[in-house]
CSV table of C-alpha atoms in Angstrom, one decimal:
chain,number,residue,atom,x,y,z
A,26,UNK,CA,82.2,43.7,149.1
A,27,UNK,CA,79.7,46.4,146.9
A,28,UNK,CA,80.7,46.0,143.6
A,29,UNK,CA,80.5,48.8,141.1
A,30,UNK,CA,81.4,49.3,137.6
A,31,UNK,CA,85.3,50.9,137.4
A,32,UNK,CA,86.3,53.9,135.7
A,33,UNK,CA,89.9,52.1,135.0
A,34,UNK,CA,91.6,48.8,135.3
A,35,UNK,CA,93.8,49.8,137.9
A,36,UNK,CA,94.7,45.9,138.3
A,37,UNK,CA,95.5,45.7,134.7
A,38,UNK,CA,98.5,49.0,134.8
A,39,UNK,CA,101.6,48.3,134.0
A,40,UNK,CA,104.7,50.5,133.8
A,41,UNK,CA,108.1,49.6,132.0
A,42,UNK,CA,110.7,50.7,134.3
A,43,UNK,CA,114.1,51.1,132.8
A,44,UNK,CA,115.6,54.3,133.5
A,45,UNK,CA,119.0,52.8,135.3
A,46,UNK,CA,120.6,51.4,138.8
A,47,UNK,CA,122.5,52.2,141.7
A,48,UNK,CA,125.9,51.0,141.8
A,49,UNK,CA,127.2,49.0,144.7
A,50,UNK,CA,129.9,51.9,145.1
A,51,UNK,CA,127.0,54.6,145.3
A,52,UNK,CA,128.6,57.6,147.4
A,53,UNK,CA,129.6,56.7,151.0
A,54,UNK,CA,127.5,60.5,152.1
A,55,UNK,CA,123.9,60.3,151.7
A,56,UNK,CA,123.7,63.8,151.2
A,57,UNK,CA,126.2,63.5,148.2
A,58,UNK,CA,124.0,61.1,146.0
A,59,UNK,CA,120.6,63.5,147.3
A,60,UNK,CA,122.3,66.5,145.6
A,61,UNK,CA,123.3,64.5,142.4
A,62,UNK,CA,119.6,63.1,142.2
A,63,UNK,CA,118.6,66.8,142.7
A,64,UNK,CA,120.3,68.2,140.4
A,65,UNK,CA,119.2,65.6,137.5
A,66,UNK,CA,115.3,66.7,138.4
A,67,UNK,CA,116.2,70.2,138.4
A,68,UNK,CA,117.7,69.4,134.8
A,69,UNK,CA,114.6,67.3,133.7
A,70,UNK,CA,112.3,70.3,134.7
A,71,UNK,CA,114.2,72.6,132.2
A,72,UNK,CA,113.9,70.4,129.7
A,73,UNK,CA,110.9,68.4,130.0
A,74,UNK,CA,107.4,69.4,131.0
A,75,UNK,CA,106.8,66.4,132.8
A,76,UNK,CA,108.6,66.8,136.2
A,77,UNK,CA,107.2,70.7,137.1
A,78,UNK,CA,108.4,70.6,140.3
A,79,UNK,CA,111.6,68.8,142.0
A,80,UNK,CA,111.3,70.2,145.3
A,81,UNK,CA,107.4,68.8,145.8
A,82,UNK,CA,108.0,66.9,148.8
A,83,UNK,CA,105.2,64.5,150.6
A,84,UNK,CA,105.6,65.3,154.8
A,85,UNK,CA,104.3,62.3,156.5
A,86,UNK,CA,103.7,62.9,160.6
A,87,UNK,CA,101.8,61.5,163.3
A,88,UNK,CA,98.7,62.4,165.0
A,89,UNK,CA,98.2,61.6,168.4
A,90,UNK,CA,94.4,61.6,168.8
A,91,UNK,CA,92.5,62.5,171.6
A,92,UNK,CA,92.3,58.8,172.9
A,93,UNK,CA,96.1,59.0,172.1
A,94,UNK,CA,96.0,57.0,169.1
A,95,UNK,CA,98.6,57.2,166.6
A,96,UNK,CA,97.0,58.4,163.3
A,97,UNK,CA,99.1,59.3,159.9
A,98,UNK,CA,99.3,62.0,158.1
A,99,UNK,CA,100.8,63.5,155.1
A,100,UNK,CA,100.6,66.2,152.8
A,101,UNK,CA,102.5,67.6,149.8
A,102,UNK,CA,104.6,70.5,150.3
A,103,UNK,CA,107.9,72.3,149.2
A,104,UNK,CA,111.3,71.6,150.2
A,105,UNK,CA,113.1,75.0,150.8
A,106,UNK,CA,116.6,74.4,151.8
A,107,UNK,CA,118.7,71.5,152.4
A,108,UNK,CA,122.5,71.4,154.0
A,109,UNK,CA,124.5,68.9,156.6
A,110,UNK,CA,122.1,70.0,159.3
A,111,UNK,CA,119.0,68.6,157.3
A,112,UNK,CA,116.1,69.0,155.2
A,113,UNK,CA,113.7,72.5,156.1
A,114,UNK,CA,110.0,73.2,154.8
A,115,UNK,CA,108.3,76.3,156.0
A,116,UNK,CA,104.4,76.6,157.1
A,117,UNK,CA,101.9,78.0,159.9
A,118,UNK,CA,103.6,76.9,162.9
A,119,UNK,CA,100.1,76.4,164.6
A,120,UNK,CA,99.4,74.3,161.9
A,121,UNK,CA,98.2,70.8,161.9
A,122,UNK,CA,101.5,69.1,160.4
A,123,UNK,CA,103.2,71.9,163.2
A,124,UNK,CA,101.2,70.6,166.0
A,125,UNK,CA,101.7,67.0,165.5
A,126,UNK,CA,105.3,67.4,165.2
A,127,UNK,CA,105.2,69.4,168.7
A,128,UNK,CA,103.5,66.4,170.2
A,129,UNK,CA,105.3,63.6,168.5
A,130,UNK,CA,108.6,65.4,166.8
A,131,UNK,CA,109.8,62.9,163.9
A,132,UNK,CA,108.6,62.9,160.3
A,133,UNK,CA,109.0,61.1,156.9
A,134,UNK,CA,109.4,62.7,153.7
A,135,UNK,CA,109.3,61.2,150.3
A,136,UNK,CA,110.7,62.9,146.8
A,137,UNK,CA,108.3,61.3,143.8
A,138,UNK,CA,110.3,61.8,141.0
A,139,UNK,CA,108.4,60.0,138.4
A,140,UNK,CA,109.6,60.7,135.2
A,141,UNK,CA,113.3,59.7,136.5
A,142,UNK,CA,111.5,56.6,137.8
A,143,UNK,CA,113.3,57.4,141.4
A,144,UNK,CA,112.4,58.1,144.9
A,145,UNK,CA,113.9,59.4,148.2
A,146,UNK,CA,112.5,58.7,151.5
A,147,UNK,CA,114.0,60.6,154.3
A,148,UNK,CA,113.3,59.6,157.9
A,149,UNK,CA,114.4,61.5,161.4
A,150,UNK,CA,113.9,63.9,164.3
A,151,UNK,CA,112.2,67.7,163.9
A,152,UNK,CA,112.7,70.6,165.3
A,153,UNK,CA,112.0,74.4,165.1
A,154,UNK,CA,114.7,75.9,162.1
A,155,UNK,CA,116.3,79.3,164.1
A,156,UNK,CA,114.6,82.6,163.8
A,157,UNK,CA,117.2,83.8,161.2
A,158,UNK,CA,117.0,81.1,158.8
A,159,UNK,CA,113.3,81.9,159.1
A,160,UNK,CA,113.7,85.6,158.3
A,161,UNK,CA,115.9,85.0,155.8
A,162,UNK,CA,113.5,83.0,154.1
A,163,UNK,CA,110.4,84.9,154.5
A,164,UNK,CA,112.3,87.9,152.8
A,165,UNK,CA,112.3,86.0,149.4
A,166,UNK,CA,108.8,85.0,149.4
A,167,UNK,CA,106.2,87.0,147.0
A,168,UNK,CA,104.4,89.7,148.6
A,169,UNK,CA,101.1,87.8,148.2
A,170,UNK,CA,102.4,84.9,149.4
A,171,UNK,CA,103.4,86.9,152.8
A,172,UNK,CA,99.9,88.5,152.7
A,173,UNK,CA,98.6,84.9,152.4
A,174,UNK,CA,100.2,84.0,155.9
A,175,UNK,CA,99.1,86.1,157.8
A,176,UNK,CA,95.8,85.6,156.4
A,177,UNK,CA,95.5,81.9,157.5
A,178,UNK,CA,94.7,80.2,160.4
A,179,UNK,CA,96.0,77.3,158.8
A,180,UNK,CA,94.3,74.1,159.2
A,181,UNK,CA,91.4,75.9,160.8
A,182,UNK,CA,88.1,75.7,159.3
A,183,UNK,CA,86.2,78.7,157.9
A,184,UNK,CA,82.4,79.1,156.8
A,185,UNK,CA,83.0,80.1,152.8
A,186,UNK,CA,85.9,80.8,150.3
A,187,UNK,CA,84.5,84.2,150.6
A,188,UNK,CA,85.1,84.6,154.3
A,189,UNK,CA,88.7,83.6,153.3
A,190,UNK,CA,89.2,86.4,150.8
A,191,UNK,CA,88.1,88.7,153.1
A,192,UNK,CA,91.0,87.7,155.7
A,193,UNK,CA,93.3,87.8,152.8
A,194,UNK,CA,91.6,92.2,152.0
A,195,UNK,CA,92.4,93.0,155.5
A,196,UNK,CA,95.9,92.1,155.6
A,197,UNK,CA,96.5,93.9,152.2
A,198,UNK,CA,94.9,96.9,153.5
A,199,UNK,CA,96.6,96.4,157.2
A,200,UNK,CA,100.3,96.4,155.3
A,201,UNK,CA,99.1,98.2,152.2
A,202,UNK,CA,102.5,100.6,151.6
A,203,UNK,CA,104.6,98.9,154.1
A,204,UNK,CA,106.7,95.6,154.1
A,205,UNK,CA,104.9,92.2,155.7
A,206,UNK,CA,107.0,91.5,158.4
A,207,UNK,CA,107.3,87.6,159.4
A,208,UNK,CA,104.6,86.4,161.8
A,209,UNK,CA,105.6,85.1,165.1
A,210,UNK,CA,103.2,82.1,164.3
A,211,UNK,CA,105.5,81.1,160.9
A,212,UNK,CA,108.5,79.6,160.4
A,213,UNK,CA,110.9,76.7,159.5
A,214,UNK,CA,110.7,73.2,160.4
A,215,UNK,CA,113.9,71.3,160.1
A,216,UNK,CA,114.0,67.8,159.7
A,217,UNK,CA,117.5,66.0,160.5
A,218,UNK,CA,117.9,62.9,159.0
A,219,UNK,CA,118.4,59.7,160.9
A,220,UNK,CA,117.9,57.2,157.6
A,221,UNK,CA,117.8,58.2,153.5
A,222,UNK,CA,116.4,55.5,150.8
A,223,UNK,CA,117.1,56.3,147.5
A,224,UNK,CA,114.3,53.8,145.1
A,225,UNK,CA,115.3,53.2,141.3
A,226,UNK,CA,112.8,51.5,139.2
A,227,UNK,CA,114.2,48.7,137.3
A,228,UNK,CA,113.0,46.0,134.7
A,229,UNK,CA,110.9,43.2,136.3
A,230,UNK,CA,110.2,45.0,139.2
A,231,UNK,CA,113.3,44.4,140.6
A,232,UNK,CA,113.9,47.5,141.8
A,233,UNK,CA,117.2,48.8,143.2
A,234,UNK,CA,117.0,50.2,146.8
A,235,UNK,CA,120.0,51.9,149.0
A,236,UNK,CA,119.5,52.2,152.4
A,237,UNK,CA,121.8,54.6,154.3
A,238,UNK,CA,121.5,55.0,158.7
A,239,UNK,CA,123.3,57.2,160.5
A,240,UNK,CA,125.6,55.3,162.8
A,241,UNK,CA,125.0,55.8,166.2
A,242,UNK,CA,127.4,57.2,169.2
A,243,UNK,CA,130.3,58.3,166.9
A,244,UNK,CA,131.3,62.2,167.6
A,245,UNK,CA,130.7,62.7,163.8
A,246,UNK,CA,128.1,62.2,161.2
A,247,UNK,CA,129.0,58.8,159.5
A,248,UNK,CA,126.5,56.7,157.5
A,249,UNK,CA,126.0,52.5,156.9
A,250,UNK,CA,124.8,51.9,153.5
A,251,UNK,CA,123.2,48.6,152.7
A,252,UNK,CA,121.3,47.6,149.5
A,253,UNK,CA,117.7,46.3,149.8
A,254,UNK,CA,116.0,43.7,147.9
A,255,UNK,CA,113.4,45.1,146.3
């Protein structure tokens, strides 16, 4: 192995983690203890500055390469809605993380919430969220954020930063004094969630993990929930 001199004694890090547990009698819905947890982010955003954004979400998928290997992937980006039905970010639909989910339609997702010293990891099935849902959302979004849309071909690459600005003129000045209607090409991607882990750092790293799976042939959604060893 090279060596080379190090900016930081990344081997040498330590972090205290003390913050709290999870009770043996944690809620017997998944989706119960996810919207507590939420909520307590939400409530460290307003009144810290060291958590600016709760619904930051890491979107882990697989690419199947040309030689059909599977490569992963992830990238940050922001939860938008969440409900019995599942977890739903929003992007280019003929974008990379779009594709790969076309050809190989399950994800992961992971919630870093650092300051609380917790994590979420959310595994399952994708699919395309419905047209209306879609609308609905692109309604709220910032005008510039709608121009921004339609001005990327997402994932695609482009000569300068200046050639992108100039996609991002023409679609002010092909709207300019109208709405932005939703492009075909963007929508929602919904993921419904087959297995939740909810992480708590603890002293010693000895960490306390819930592991909930949905239960399988039953007519109804129904959840096991095991704790993990660390």
């Amino acid at each position: 192995m090279t060596e080379r001199s190090a900016s930081h004694d990344l081997a040498g890090e330590r972090t205290d983690y003390l913050a709290g547990s999870l009770p043996d009698d944690a809620p017997a819905d998944p989706l119960a203890l996810f919207d507590i947890w939420l909520s307590e982010a939400f409530a460290r955003r307003d009144s810290h500055d060291d958590l600016p954004d709760p619904s930051a979400v890491v979107l882990a998928t697989v690419d199947l390469d040309t030689d059909g290997t599977p490569r992963p992937r992830s990238r940050t980006v922001l939860l938008k809605g969440h409900d019995a039905d599942g977890f739903v970010v929003y992007t280019n639909l003929d974008s990379a993380k779009a594709r790969e989910l076309r050809a190989a339609p399950r994800a992961a997702l992971l919630l870093p919430w650092y300051p609380l010293q917790r994590q979420v990891r959310i595994e399952g099935t994708v699919e395309e969220a419905s047209t209306a849902e879609s609308d609905a959302y692109w309604a709220r979004r910032p005008r510039g954020a709608q121009l921004g849309a339609w001005a990327s071909h997402q994932s695609r690459e482009i000569a300068s930063r200046e050639a992108m600005d100039a996609r991002y003129a023409e679609a002010e000045d092909r709207f300019d004094g109208g709405p932005v209607p939703r492009p075909e090409f963007w929508g929602g991607l919904r993921l419904r969630p087959e297995r939740l882990e909810f992480w708590q750092g603890r002293e010693n790293r000895f960490h306390d993990r819930i592991r909930y799976s949905r239960t399988a042939g039953t007519a109804d959604v129904a959840w096991q929930r095991h704790r993990l060893q660390p």
